[in-house]
mmCIF file of C-alpha atoms and ligand atoms in Angstrom:
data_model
loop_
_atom_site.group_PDB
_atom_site.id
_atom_site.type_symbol
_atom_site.label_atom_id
_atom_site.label_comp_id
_atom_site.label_asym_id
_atom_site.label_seq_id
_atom_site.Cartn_x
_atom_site.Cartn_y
_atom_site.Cartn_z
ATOM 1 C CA UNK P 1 -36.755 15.233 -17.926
ATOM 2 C CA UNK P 2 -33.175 15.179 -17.815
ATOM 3 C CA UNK P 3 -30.627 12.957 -14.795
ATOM 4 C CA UNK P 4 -27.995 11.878 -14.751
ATOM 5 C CA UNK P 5 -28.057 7.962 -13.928
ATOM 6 C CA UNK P 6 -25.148 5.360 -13.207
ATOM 7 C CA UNK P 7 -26.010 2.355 -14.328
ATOM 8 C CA UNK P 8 -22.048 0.557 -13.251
ATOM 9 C CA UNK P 9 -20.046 2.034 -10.221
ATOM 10 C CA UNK P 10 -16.478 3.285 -11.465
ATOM 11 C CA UNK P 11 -14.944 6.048 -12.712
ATOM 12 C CA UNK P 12 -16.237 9.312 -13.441
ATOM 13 C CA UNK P 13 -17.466 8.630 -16.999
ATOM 14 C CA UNK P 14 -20.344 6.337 -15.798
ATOM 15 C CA UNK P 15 -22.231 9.456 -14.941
ATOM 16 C CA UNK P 16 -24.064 9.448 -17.768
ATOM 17 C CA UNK P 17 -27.093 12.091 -18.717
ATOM 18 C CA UNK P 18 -30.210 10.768 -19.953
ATOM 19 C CA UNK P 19 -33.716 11.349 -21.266
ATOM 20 C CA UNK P 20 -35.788 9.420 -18.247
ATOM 21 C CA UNK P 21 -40.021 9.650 -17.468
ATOM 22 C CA UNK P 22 -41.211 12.368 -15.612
ATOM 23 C CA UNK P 23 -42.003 11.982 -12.047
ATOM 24 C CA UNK P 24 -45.069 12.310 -10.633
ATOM 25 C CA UNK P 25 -45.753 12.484 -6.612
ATOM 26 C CA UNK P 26 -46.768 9.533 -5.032
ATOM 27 C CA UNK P 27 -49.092 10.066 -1.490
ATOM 28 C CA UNK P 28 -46.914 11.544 0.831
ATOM 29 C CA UNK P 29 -44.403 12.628 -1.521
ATOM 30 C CA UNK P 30 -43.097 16.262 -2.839
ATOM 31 C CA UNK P 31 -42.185 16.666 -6.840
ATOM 32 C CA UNK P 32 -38.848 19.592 -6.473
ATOM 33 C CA UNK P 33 -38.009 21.443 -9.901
ATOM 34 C CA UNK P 34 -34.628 21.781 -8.734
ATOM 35 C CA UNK P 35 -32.493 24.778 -9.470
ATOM 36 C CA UNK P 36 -29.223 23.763 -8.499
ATOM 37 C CA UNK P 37 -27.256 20.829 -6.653
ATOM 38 C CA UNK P 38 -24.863 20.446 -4.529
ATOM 39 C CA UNK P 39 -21.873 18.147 -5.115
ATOM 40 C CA UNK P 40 -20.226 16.037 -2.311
ATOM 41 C CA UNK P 41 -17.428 14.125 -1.848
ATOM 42 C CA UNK P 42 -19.371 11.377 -0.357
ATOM 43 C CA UNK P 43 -21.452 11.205 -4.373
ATOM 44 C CA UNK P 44 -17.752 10.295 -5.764
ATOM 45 C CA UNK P 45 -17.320 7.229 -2.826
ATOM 46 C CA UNK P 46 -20.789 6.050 -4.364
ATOM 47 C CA UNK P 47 -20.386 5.860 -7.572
ATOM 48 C CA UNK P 48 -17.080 4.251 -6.868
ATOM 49 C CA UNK P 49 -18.762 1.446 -5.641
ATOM 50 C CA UNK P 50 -16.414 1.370 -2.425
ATOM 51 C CA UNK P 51 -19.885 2.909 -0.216
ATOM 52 C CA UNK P 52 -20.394 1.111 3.071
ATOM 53 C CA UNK P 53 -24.691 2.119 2.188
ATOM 54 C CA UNK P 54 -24.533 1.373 -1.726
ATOM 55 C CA UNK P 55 -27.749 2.399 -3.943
ATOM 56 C CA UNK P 56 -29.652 0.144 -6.213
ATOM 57 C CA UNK P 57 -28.386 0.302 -9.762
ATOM 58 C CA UNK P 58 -29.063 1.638 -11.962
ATOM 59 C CA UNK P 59 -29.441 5.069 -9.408
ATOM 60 C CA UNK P 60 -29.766 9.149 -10.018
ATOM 61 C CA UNK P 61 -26.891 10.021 -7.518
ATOM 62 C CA UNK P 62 -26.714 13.680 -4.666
ATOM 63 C CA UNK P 63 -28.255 14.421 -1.819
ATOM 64 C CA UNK P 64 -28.016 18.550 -2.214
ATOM 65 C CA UNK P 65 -30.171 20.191 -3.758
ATOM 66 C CA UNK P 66 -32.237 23.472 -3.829
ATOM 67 C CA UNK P 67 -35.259 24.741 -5.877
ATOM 68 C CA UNK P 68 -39.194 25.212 -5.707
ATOM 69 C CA UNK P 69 -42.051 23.045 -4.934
ATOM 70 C CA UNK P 70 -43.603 22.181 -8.372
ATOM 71 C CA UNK P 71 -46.438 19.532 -7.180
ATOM 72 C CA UNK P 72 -47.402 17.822 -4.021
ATOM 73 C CA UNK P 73 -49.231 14.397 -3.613
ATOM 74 C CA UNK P 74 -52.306 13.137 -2.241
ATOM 75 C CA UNK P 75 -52.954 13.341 1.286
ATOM 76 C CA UNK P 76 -49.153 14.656 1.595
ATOM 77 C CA UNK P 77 -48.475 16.154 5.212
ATOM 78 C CA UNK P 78 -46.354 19.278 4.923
ATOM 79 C CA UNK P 79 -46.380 23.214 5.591
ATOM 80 C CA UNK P 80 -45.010 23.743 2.139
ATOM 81 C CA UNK P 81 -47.395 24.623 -0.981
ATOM 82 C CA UNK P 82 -46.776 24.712 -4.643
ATOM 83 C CA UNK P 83 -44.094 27.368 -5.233
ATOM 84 C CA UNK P 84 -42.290 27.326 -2.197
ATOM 85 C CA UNK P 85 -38.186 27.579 -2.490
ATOM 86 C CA UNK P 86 -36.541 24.979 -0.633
ATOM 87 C CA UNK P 87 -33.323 23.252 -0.087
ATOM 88 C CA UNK P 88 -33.346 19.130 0.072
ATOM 89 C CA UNK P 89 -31.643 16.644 2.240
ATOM 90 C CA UNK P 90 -31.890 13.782 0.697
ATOM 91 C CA UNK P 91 -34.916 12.797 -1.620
ATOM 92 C CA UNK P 92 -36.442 9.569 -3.026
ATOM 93 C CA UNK P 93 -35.252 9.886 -6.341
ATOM 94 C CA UNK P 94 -31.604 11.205 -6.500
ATOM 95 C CA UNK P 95 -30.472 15.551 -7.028
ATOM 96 C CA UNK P 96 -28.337 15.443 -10.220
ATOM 97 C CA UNK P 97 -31.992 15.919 -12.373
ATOM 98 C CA UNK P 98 -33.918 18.629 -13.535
ATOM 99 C CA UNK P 99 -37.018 17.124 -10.791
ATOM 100 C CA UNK P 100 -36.753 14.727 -7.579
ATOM 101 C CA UNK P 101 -39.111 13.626 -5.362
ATOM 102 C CA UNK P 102 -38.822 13.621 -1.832
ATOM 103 C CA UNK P 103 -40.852 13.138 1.588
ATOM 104 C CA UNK P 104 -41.708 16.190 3.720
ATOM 105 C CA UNK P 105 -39.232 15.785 6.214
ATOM 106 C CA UNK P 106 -36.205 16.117 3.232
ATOM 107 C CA UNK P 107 -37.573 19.256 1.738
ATOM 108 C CA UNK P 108 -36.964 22.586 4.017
ATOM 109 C CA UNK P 109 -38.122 26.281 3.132
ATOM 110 C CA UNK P 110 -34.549 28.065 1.740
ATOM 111 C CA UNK P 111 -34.814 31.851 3.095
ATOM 112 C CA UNK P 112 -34.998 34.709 0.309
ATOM 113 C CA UNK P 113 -31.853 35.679 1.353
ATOM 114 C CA UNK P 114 -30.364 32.733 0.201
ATOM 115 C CA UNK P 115 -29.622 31.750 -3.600
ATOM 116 C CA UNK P 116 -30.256 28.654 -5.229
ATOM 117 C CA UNK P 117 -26.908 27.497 -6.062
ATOM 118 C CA UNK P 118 -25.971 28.692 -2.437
ATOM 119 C CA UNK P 119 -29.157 26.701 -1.017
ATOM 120 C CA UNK P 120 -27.530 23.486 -2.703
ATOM 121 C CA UNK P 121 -24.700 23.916 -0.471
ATOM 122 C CA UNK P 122 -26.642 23.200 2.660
ATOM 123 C CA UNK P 123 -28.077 20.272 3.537
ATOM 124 C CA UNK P 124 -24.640 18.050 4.058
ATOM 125 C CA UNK P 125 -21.754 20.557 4.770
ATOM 126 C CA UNK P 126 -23.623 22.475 7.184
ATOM 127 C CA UNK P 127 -25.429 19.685 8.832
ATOM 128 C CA UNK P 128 -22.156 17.632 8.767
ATOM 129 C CA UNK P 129 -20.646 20.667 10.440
ATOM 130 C CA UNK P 130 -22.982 21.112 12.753
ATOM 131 C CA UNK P 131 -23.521 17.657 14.199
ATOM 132 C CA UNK P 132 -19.679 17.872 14.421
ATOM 133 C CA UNK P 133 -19.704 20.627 16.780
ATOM 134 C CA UNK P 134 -22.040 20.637 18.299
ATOM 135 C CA UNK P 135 -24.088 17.042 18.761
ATOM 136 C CA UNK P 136 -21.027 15.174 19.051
ATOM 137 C CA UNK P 137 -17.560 17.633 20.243
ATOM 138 C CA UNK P 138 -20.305 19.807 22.614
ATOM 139 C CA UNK P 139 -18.026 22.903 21.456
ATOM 140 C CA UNK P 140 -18.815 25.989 23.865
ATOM 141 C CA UNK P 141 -18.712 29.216 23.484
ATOM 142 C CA UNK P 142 -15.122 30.873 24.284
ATOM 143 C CA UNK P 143 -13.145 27.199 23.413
ATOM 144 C CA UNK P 144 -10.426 27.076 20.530
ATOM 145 C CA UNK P 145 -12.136 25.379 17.330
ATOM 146 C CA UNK P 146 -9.141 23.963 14.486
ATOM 147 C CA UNK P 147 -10.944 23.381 11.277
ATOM 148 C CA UNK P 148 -8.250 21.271 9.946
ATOM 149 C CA UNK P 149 -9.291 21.369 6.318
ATOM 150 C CA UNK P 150 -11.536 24.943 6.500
ATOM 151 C CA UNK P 151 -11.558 25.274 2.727
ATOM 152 C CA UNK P 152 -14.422 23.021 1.257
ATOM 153 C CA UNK P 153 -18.184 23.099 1.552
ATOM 154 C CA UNK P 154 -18.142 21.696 5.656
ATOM 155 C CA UNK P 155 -15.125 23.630 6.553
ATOM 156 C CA UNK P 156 -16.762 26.447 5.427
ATOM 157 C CA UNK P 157 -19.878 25.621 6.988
ATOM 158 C CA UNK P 158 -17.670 25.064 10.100
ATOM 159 C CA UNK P 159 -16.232 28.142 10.110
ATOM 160 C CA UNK P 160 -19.925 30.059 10.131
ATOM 161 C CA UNK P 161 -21.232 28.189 13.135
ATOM 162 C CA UNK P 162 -18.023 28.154 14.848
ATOM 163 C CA UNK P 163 -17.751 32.131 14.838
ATOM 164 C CA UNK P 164 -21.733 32.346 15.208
ATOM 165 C CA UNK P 165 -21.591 30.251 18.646
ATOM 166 C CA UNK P 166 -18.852 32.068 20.013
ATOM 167 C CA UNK P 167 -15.871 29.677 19.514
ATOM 168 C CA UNK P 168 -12.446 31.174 18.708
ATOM 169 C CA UNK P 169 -11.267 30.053 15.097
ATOM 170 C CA UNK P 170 -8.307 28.388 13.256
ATOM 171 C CA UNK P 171 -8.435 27.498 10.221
ATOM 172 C CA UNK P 172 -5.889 25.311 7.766
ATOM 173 C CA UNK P 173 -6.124 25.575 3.801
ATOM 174 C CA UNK P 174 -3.737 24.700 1.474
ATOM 175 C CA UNK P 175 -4.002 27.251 -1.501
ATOM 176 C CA UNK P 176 -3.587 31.113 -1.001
ATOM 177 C CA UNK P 177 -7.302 31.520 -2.730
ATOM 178 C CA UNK P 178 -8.242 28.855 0.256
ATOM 179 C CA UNK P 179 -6.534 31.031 2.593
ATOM 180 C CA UNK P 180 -8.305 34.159 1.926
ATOM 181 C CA UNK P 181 -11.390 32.419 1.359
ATOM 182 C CA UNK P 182 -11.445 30.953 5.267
ATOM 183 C CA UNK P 183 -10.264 34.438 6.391
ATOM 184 C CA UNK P 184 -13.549 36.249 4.979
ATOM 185 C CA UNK P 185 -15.316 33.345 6.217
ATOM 186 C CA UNK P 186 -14.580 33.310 9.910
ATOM 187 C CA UNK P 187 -11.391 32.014 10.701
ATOM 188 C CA UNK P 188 -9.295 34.259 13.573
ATOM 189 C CA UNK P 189 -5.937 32.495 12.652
ATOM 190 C CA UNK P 190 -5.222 31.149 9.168
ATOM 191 C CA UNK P 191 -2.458 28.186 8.550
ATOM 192 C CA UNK P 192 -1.325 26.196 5.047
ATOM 193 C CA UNK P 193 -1.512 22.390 6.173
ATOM 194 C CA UNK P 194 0.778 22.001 3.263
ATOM 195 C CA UNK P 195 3.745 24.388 4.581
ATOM 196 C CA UNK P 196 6.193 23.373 7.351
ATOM 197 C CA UNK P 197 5.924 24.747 10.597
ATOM 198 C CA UNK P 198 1.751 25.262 10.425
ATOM 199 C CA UNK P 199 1.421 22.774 14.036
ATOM 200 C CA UNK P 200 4.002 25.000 15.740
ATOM 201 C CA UNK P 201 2.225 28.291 15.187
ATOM 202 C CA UNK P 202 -1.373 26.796 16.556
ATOM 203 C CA UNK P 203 0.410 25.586 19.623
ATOM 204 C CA UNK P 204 1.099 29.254 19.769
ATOM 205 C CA UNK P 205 -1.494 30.697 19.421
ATOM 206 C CA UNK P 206 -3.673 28.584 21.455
ATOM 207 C CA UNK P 207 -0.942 28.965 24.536
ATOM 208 C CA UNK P 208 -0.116 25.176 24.351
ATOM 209 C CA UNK P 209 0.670 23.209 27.122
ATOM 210 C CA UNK P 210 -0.702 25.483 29.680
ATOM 211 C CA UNK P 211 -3.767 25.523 27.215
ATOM 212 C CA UNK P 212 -4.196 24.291 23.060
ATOM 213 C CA UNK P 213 -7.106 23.681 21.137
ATOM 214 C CA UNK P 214 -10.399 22.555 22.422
ATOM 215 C CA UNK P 215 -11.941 20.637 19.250
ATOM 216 C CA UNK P 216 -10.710 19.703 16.156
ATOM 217 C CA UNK P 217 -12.462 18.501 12.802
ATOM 218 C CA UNK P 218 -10.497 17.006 10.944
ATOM 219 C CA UNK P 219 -11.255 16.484 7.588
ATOM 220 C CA UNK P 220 -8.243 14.463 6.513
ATOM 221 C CA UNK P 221 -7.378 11.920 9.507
ATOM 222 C CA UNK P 222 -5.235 9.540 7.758
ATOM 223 C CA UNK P 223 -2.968 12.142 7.240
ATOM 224 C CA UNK P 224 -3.543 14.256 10.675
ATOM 225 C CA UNK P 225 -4.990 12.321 13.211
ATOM 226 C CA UNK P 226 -1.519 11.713 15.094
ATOM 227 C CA UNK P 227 -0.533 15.934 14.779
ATOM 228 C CA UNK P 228 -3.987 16.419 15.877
ATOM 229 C CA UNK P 229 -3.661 14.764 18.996
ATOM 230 C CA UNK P 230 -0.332 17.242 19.761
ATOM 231 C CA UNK P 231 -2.270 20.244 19.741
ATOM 232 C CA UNK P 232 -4.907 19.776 22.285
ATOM 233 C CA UNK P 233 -5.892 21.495 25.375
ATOM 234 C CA UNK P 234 -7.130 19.341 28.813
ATOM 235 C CA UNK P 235 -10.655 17.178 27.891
ATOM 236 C CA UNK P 236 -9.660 17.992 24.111
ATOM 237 C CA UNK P 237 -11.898 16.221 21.611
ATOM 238 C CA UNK P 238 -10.967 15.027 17.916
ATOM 239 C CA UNK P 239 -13.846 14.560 15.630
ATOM 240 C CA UNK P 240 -12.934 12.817 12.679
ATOM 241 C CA UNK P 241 -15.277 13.318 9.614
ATOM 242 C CA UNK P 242 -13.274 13.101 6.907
ATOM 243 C CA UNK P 243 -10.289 10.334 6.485
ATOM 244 C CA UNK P 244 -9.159 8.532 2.615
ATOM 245 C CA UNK P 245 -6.851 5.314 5.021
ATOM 246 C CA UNK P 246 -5.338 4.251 7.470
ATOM 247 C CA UNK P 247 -2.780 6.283 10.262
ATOM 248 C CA UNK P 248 -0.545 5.140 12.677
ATOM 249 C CA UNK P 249 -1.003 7.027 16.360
ATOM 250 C CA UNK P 250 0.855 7.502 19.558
ATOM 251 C CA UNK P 251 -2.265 6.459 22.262
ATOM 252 C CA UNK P 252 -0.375 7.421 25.238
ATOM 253 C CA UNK P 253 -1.233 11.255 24.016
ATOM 254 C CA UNK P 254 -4.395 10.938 24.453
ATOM 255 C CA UNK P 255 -3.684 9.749 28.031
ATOM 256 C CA UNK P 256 -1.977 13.225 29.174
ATOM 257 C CA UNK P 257 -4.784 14.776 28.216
ATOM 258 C CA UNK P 258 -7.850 13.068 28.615
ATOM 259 C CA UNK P 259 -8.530 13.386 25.359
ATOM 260 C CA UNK P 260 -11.348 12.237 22.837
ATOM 261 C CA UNK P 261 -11.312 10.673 19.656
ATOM 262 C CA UNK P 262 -15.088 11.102 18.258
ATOM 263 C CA UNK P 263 -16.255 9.489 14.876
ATOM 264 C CA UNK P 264 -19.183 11.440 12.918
ATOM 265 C CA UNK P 265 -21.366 10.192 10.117
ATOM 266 C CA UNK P 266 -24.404 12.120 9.463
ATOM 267 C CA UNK P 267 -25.854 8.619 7.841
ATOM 268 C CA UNK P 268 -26.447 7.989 11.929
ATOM 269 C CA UNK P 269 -28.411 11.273 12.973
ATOM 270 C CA UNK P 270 -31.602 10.564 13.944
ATOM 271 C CA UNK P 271 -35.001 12.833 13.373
ATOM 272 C CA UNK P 272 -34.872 14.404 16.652
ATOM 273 C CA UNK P 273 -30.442 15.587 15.821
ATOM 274 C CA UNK P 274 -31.976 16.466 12.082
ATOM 275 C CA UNK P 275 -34.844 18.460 13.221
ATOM 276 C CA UNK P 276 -32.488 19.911 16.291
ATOM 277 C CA UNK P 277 -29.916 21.033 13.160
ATOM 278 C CA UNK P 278 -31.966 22.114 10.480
ATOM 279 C CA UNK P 279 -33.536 24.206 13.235
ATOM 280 C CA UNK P 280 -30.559 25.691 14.078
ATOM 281 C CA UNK P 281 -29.482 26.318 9.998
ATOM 282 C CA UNK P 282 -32.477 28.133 9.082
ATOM 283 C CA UNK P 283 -32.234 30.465 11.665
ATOM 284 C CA UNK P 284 -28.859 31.010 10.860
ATOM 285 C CA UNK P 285 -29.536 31.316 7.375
ATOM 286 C CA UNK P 286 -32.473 33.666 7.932
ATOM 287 C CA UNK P 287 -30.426 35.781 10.476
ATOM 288 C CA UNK P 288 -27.154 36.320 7.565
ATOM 289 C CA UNK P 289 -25.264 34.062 10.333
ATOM 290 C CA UNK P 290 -25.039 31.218 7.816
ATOM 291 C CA UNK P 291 -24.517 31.853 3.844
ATOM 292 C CA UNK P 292 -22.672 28.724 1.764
ATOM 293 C CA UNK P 293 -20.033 29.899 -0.190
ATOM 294 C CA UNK P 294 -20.216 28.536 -3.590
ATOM 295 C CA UNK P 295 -16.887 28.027 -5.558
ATOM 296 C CA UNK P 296 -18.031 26.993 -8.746
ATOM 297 C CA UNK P 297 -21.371 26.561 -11.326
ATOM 298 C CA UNK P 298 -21.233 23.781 -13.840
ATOM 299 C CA UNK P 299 -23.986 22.731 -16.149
ATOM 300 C CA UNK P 300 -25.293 19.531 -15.043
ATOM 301 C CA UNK P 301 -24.135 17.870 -18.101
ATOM 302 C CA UNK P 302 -20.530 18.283 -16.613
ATOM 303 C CA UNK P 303 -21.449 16.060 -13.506
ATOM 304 C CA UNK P 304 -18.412 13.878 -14.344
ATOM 305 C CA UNK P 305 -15.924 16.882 -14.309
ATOM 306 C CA UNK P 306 -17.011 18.301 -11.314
ATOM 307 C CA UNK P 307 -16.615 14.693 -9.622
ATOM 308 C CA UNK P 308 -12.893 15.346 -10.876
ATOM 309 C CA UNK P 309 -12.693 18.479 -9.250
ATOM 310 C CA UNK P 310 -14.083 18.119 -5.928
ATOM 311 C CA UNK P 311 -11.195 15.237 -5.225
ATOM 312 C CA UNK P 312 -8.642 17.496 -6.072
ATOM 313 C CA UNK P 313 -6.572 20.235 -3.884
ATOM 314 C CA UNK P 314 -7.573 23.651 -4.133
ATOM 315 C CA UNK P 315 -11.323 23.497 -2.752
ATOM 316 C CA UNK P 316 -12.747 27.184 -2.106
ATOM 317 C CA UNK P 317 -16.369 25.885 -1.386
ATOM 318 C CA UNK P 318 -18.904 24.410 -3.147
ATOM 319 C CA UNK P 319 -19.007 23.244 -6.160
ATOM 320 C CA UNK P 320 -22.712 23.362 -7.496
ATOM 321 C CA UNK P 321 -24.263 22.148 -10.787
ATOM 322 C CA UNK P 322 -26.780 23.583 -12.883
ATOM 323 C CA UNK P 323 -29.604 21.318 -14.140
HETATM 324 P P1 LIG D 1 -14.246 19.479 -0.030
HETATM 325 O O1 LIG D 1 -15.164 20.628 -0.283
HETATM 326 O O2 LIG D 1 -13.701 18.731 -1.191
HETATM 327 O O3 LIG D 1 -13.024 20.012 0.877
HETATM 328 C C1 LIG D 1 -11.956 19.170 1.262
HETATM 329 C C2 LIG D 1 -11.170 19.889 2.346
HETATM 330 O O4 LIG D 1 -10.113 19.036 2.821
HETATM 331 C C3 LIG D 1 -10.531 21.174 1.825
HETATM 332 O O5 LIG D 1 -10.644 22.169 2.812
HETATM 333 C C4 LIG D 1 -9.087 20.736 1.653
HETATM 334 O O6 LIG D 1 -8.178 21.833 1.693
HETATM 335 C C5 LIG D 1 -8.936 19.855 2.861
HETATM 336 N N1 LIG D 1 -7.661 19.121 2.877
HETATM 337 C C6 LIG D 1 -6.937 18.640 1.830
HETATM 338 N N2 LIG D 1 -5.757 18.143 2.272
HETATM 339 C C7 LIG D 1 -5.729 18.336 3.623
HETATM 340 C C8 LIG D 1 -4.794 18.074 4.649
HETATM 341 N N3 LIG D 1 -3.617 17.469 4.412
HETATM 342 N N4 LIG D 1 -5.115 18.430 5.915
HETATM 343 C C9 LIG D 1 -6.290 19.029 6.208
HETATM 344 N N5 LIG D 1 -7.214 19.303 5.281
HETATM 345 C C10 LIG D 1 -6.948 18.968 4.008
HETATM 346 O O7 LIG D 1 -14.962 18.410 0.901
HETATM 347 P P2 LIG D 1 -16.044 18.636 2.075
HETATM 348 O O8 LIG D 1 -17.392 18.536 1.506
HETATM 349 O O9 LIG D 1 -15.652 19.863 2.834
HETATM 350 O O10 LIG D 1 -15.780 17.321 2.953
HETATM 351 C C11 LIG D 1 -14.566 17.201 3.699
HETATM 352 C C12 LIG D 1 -14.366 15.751 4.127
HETATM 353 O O11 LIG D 1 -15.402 15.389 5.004
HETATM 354 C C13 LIG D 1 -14.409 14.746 2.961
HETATM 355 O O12 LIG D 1 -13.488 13.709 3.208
HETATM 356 C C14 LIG D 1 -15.822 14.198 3.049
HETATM 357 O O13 LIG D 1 -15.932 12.908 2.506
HETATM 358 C C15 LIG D 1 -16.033 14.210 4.539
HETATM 359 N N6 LIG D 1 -17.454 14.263 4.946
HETATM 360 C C16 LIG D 1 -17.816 13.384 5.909
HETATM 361 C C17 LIG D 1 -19.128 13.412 6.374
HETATM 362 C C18 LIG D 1 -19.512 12.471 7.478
HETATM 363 O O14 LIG D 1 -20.695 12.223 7.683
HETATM 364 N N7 LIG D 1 -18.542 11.968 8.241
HETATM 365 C C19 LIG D 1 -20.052 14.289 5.826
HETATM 366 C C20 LIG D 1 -19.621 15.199 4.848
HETATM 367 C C21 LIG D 1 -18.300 15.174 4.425
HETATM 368 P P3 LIG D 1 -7.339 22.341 0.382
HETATM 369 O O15 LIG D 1 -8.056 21.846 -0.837
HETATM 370 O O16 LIG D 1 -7.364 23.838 0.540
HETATM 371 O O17 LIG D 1 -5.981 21.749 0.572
#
């Protein structure tokens, strides 16, 4: 079968697709002909060697992917049968291949509904998203949500369970295709974080200082933790789940406002926040709540490009490879 493997950390260019054995499944262990996968930001830190939870080299890297059940192992524990379509979270064997192997607790039955390229878009922006929101900021129903950085695969993701929980929605792009990509996708109020003038208008609109926004994820924090801070309401919270450095900040603001700075990694959820969140994604993706917006298809082969991509400005979702 075809992966790609990295056999150095560094640049791009050391993903490298290979020939490698096929993989059979172990006891307790699922073999996934995978369809599609789902490329994240966090597969670039990786490979860059700069992870805080590095992989064994040499390594197949993602943690996305979707596809169908092709064998299951010996004495293997799972509701899922040969055939089944499912997305992955994880596996034992790295997503950027044509097959992975995972336990039963990473593979998860995708809806109909739901396409394989769009199922590879699920597992970390929505349950990223979701664990923002809800397990850590507590968001209710009727508060101001600021998705500062709504165009990608978790501010899209955001955006869906934001709107499908009640929350009133801002969202911040910084392309016009972004813009009119977070419109169709949920977000009440629209704002270019690149263009003057954007903090102003959500003081505005969320009737700031008499009120302001409730919770913010913020996908950028080195560059927006301090304007963050500015816009929020009474017992505002700040989850931080994206940030590329360090930022300076004024502490006494969070003082005025008994605010909260909250730090998410979904590396720390454990199996009783992932079973409370894929619960609450497969409903939503069963229901037409929740559908991942995919941006782009690349053959696999163009792993390296796409890890290009996704770093640059201009995200409008997901971008998915094809094995
Ligand atoms: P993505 O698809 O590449 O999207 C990146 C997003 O950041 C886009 O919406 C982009 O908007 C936005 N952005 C760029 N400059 C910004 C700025 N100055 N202010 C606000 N937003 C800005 O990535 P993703 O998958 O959505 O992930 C987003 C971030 O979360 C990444 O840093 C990722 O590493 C992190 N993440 C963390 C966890 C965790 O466990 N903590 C899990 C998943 C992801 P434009 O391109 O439109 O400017």
């Amino acid at each position: 079968m075809l992966a790609i493997r990295i056999h150095q950390f560094g640049p791009p260019d050391v993903l490298k697709l290979e020939e490698v054995p096929t993989l059979q499944p172990g006891p307790g262990q699922l073999l996934i002909r995978i369809h599609a996968i789902g490329v994240n930001p966090v597969d670039t830190y990786i490979r860059g060697g700069g992870y805080a939870h590095p992989p064994r080299l040499p390594y197949t890297p993602g943690m996305d992917a979707a596809g169908i059940v092709e064998a299951i192992g010996p004495g293997t524990r799972t509701g899922l049968k040969v055939g089944d379509r499912v997305y992955i979270a994880r596996s034992i064997t790295g997503t950027y291949a044509e097959f992975c192997l995972c336990e039963p607790h990473q593979a998860h039955p995708l809806p109909a509904r739901i396409s394989f390229p769009q199922g590879a878009g699920v597992f970390v922006p929505y349950a990223t998203a979701y664990r923002s929101l809800f397990q850590r900021a507590r968001a209710k129903s009727g508060e101001w949500v600021l998705v500062h950085g709504a165009s990608g695969g978790v501010g899209t993701a955001a955006l869906q369970l934001a709107r499908a929980a009640g929350l009133r929605t801002i969202g911040t792009a910084g392309s016009p295709e972004g813009l009119d990509l977070i419109r169709r996708e949920g977000a009440q109020h629209t704002l270019n974080h690149r263009e003057p003038g954007y903090l102003d208008r959500i003081r505005e609109i969320t009737g700031y200082p008499a009120g302001g926004v409730d919770v913010v994820l913020e996908m950028l924090a080195n560059e927006n933790l301090e304007k963050s801070l500015g816009l929020l309401a009474m017992n505002g919270r700040i989850v931080i789940i994206g940030s590329h450095g360090p930022v300076e900040i004024t502490p006494r603001q969070t003082m005025s406002r008994d605010s909260s700075i909250i730090g998410m990694s979904l590396h720390n959820a454990g199996p009783a926040e992932l079973a409370d969140l894929h619960a609450a994604i497969h409903t939503g993706l069963e229901s037409g709540a929740l559908t991942p917006v995919v941006g782009r298809e690349m053959p696999l082969a163009e792993a390296a490009r796409a890890h290009d991509l996704i770093m640059q400005p201009g995200a409008r979702g997901k971008i998915v490879l094809l094995p």
